[in-house]
Amino acid sequence: MLKDFVKVADMPQEVIEKYKNQVPAELLQIWQEDGLGTFLDGYLKVINPDDYLELLQDSYFRGEISIPIFATAFGDIITWEKNEFLGIIKYKDGTFDIFLENLSLFIKFLPDKSFTDDYFDIPLYKKAVAKQGQLAYNECFGFVPLLALGGFKDVDHMDKVKVLEHIYLMYQLTGGVMDD
């Protein structure tokens, strides 16, 4: 279903069963047909929600009504919230955004450069890949030092890091993404 998808594993059947009434049909189709892996030239990852759910509930003020479904190459998490809309939690920036009410529109807009430029930092990602190589499925690019600690948003100040551990680190140091 996803263009240029690189599969790393099947989505566990128990996860599909657990969330089948809580996520859009398009996501169930992705889980069943594609499984876990990357797309958008490795920028986005289809993730197992159970791997990220506890972290999301602790670190995001809407965590109790959100299901983590994708991760970006910079450790941002795309969520399905209230069974109504897609959101993105940008831990590196300490922000969140609600950006679409329909997963099929999200998939349709992925080839649109203006859409991806609005929500994702593809040019910076391409520079990072050119300098450091492709990410493994469990990795993202992390800014060193963290942006919240005065780091710079450029390829000279980033390393390959483990996605979950990096988000936990950002959460521990910044308090997560809360509605202050």
One Martini backbone bead per residue (centre of mass of N, CA, C, O) as a GRO file, in nm:
protein
  180
    1MET     BB    1   0.055   0.064  -0.019
    2LEU     BB    2   0.338   0.172   0.013
    3LYS     BB    3   0.567   0.355  -0.116
    4ASP     BB    4   0.886   0.236  -0.086
    5PHE     BB    5   0.874  -0.014   0.090
    6VAL     BB    6   1.060  -0.143   0.383
    7LYS     BB    7   1.078  -0.443   0.519
    8VAL     BB    8   1.136  -0.596   0.860
    9ALA     BB    9   0.837  -0.687   0.953
   10ASP     BB   10   0.580  -0.808   1.108
   11MET     BB   11   0.284  -0.751   1.235
   12PRO     BB   12   0.148  -0.839   1.502
   13GLN     BB   13  -0.155  -0.985   1.540
   14GLU     BB   14  -0.224  -0.875   1.828
   15VAL     BB   15  -0.210  -0.578   1.738
   16ILE     BB   16  -0.428  -0.578   1.528
   17GLU     BB   17  -0.652  -0.672   1.721
   18LYS     BB   18  -0.630  -0.448   1.940
   19TYR     BB   19  -0.668  -0.191   1.707
   20LYS     BB   20  -0.904  -0.238   1.491
   21ASN     BB   21  -1.117  -0.020   1.650
   22GLN     BB   22  -0.887   0.245   1.662
   23VAL     BB   23  -0.823   0.241   1.352
   24PRO     BB   24  -0.780   0.276   1.041
   25ALA     BB   25  -0.812   0.078   0.766
   26GLU     BB   26  -0.542   0.165   0.631
   27LEU     BB   27  -0.362   0.070   0.865
   28LEU     BB   28  -0.440  -0.224   0.864
   29GLN     BB   29  -0.339  -0.270   0.577
   30ILE     BB   30  -0.047  -0.204   0.630
   31TRP     BB   31   0.003  -0.414   0.848
   32GLN     BB   32  -0.081  -0.662   0.666
   33GLU     BB   33   0.093  -0.598   0.397
   34ASP     BB   34   0.370  -0.458   0.519
   35GLY     BB   35   0.418  -0.374   0.813
   36LEU     BB   36   0.732  -0.326   0.918
   37GLY     BB   37   0.892  -0.005   0.830
   38THR     BB   38   0.984   0.188   0.545
   39PHE     BB   39   0.940   0.527   0.407
   40LEU     BB   40   1.021   0.792   0.237
   41ASP     BB   41   1.328   0.716   0.213
   42GLY     BB   42   1.330   0.650   0.545
   43TYR     BB   43   1.174   0.876   0.711
   44LEU     BB   44   0.951   0.661   0.761
   45LYS     BB   45   0.786   0.460   1.022
   46VAL     BB   46   0.648   0.165   1.097
   47ILE     BB   47   0.495   0.101   1.409
   48ASN     BB   48   0.465  -0.033   1.721
   49PRO     BB   49   0.259   0.090   1.952
   50ASP     BB   50   0.357  -0.072   2.209
   51ASP     BB   51   0.655   0.050   2.207
   52TYR     BB   52   0.530   0.372   2.259
   53LEU     BB   53   0.289   0.417   2.458
   54GLU     BB   54   0.412   0.478   2.737
   55LEU     BB   55   0.578   0.719   2.651
   56LEU     BB   56   0.343   0.886   2.542
   57GLN     BB   57   0.178   0.900   2.809
   58ASP     BB   58   0.415   1.050   2.967
   59SER     BB   59   0.512   1.286   2.725
   60TYR     BB   60   0.198   1.347   2.647
   61PHE     BB   61  -0.096   1.519   2.699
   62ARG     BB   62  -0.247   1.311   2.471
   63GLY     BB   63  -0.169   1.003   2.531
   64GLU     BB   64  -0.458   0.872   2.613
   65ILE     BB   65  -0.568   0.949   2.290
   66SER     BB   66  -0.312   0.796   2.164
   67ILE     BB   67  -0.159   0.645   1.865
   68PRO     BB   68   0.126   0.513   1.764
   69ILE     BB   69   0.238   0.479   1.402
   70PHE     BB   70   0.482   0.681   1.351
   71ALA     BB   71   0.825   0.755   1.258
   72THR     BB   72   1.087   0.965   1.232
   73ALA     BB   73   1.419   1.061   1.154
   74PHE     BB   74   1.379   1.268   1.432
   75GLY     BB   75   1.169   1.140   1.655
   76ASP     BB   76   0.896   1.167   1.559
   77ILE     BB   77   0.537   1.135   1.627
   78ILE     BB   78   0.273   0.968   1.480
   79THR     BB   79  -0.078   1.006   1.536
   80TRP     BB   80  -0.380   0.863   1.659
   81GLU     BB   81  -0.662   1.066   1.752
   82LYS     BB   82  -0.968   0.992   1.881
   83ASN     BB   83  -1.043   0.853   1.611
   84GLU     BB   84  -0.991   1.136   1.399
   85PHE     BB   85  -0.665   1.212   1.394
   86LEU     BB   86  -0.362   1.355   1.301
   87GLY     BB   87  -0.045   1.368   1.462
   88ILE     BB   88   0.252   1.559   1.580
   89ILE     BB   89   0.546   1.486   1.765
   90LYS     BB   90   0.807   1.726   1.850
   91TYR     BB   91   1.047   1.669   2.065
   92LYS     BB   92   1.286   1.851   1.963
   93ASP     BB   93   1.074   2.117   1.992
   94GLY     BB   94   0.816   2.087   2.188
   95THR     BB   95   0.584   1.995   1.978
   96PHE     BB   96   0.258   2.015   1.812
   97ASP     BB   97   0.028   1.868   1.559
   98ILE     BB   98  -0.255   1.901   1.362
   99PHE     BB   99  -0.305   1.772   1.013
  100LEU     BB  100  -0.529   1.530   0.992
  101GLU     BB  101  -0.850   1.339   0.931
  102ASN     BB  102  -0.688   1.144   0.713
  103LEU     BB  103  -0.499   0.881   0.608
  104SER     BB  104  -0.546   0.883   0.300
  105LEU     BB  105  -0.441   1.173   0.263
  106PHE     BB  106  -0.160   1.129   0.365
  107ILE     BB  107  -0.080   0.924   0.148
  108LYS     BB  108  -0.149   1.108  -0.095
  109PHE     BB  109   0.056   1.356   0.000
  110LEU     BB  110   0.351   1.240   0.010
  111PRO     BB  111   0.444   1.329  -0.294
  112ASP     BB  112   0.407   1.620  -0.183
  113LYS     BB  113   0.631   1.863  -0.126
  114SER     BB  114   0.460   2.073   0.032
  115PHE     BB  115   0.373   1.878   0.252
  116THR     BB  116   0.652   1.773   0.352
  117ASP     BB  117   0.764   2.062   0.412
  118ASP     BB  118   0.554   2.130   0.639
  119TYR     BB  119   0.617   1.848   0.831
  120PHE     BB  120   0.903   1.793   0.706
  121ASP     BB  121   1.276   1.750   0.696
  122ILE     BB  122   1.401   1.652   0.411
  123PRO     BB  123   1.659   1.814   0.344
  124LEU     BB  124   1.806   1.740   0.609
  125TYR     BB  125   1.791   1.437   0.574
  126LYS     BB  126   1.955   1.417   0.311
  127LYS     BB  127   2.213   1.533   0.435
  128ALA     BB  128   2.247   1.319   0.656
  129VAL     BB  129   2.266   1.074   0.468
  130ALA     BB  130   2.511   1.175   0.306
  131LYS     BB  131   2.697   1.180   0.567
  132GLN     BB  132   2.583   0.894   0.743
  133GLY     BB  133   2.361   0.744   0.624
  134GLN     BB  134   2.148   0.515   0.666
  135LEU     BB  135   1.901   0.408   0.859
  136ALA     BB  136   1.794   0.220   1.085
  137TYR     BB  137   1.497   0.126   1.206
  138ASN     BB  138   1.598   0.208   1.524
  139GLU     BB  139   1.666   0.493   1.401
  140CYS     BB  140   1.787   0.833   1.442
  141PHE     BB  141   1.821   1.172   1.435
  142GLY     BB  142   2.032   1.352   1.662
  143PHE     BB  143   2.087   1.624   1.849
  144VAL     BB  144   2.424   1.770   1.920
  145PRO     BB  145   2.291   1.903   2.111
  146LEU     BB  146   2.007   1.956   2.209
  147LEU     BB  147   1.795   2.200   2.127
  148ALA     BB  148   1.702   2.262   2.429
  149LEU     BB  149   2.039   2.295   2.488
  150GLY     BB  150   2.153   2.466   2.219
  151GLY     BB  151   2.135   2.339   1.964
  152PHE     BB  152   2.179   2.257   1.621
  153LYS     BB  153   2.005   2.257   1.296
  154ASP     BB  154   2.242   2.037   1.179
  155VAL     BB  155   2.462   1.800   1.046
  156ASP     BB  156   2.703   1.876   1.253
  157HIS     BB  157   2.465   1.815   1.503
  158MET     BB  158   2.452   1.489   1.443
  159ASP     BB  159   2.326   1.159   1.525
  160LYS     BB  160   2.301   0.832   1.557
  161VAL     BB  161   2.007   0.695   1.713
  162LYS     BB  162   1.788   0.566   1.925
  163VAL     BB  163   1.470   0.631   1.930
  164LEU     BB  164   1.358   0.567   2.215
  165GLU     BB  165   1.599   0.672   2.382
  166HIS     BB  166   1.586   0.963   2.271
  167ILE     BB  167   1.305   1.033   2.368
  168TYR     BB  168   1.358   0.982   2.664
  169LEU     BB  169   1.576   1.196   2.692
  170MET     BB  170   1.406   1.439   2.611
  171TYR     BB  171   1.194   1.399   2.830
  172GLN     BB  172   1.382   1.415   3.080
  173LEU     BB  173   1.497   1.713   3.000
  174THR     BB  174   1.192   1.860   2.918
  175GLY     BB  175   0.900   1.705   2.992
  176GLY     BB  176   0.793   1.716   2.719
  177VAL     BB  177   0.460   1.744   2.571
  178MET     BB  178   0.285   2.017   2.688
  179ASP     BB  179  -0.008   2.198   2.808
  180ASP     BB  180   0.062   2.520   2.927
   0.00000   0.00000   0.00000
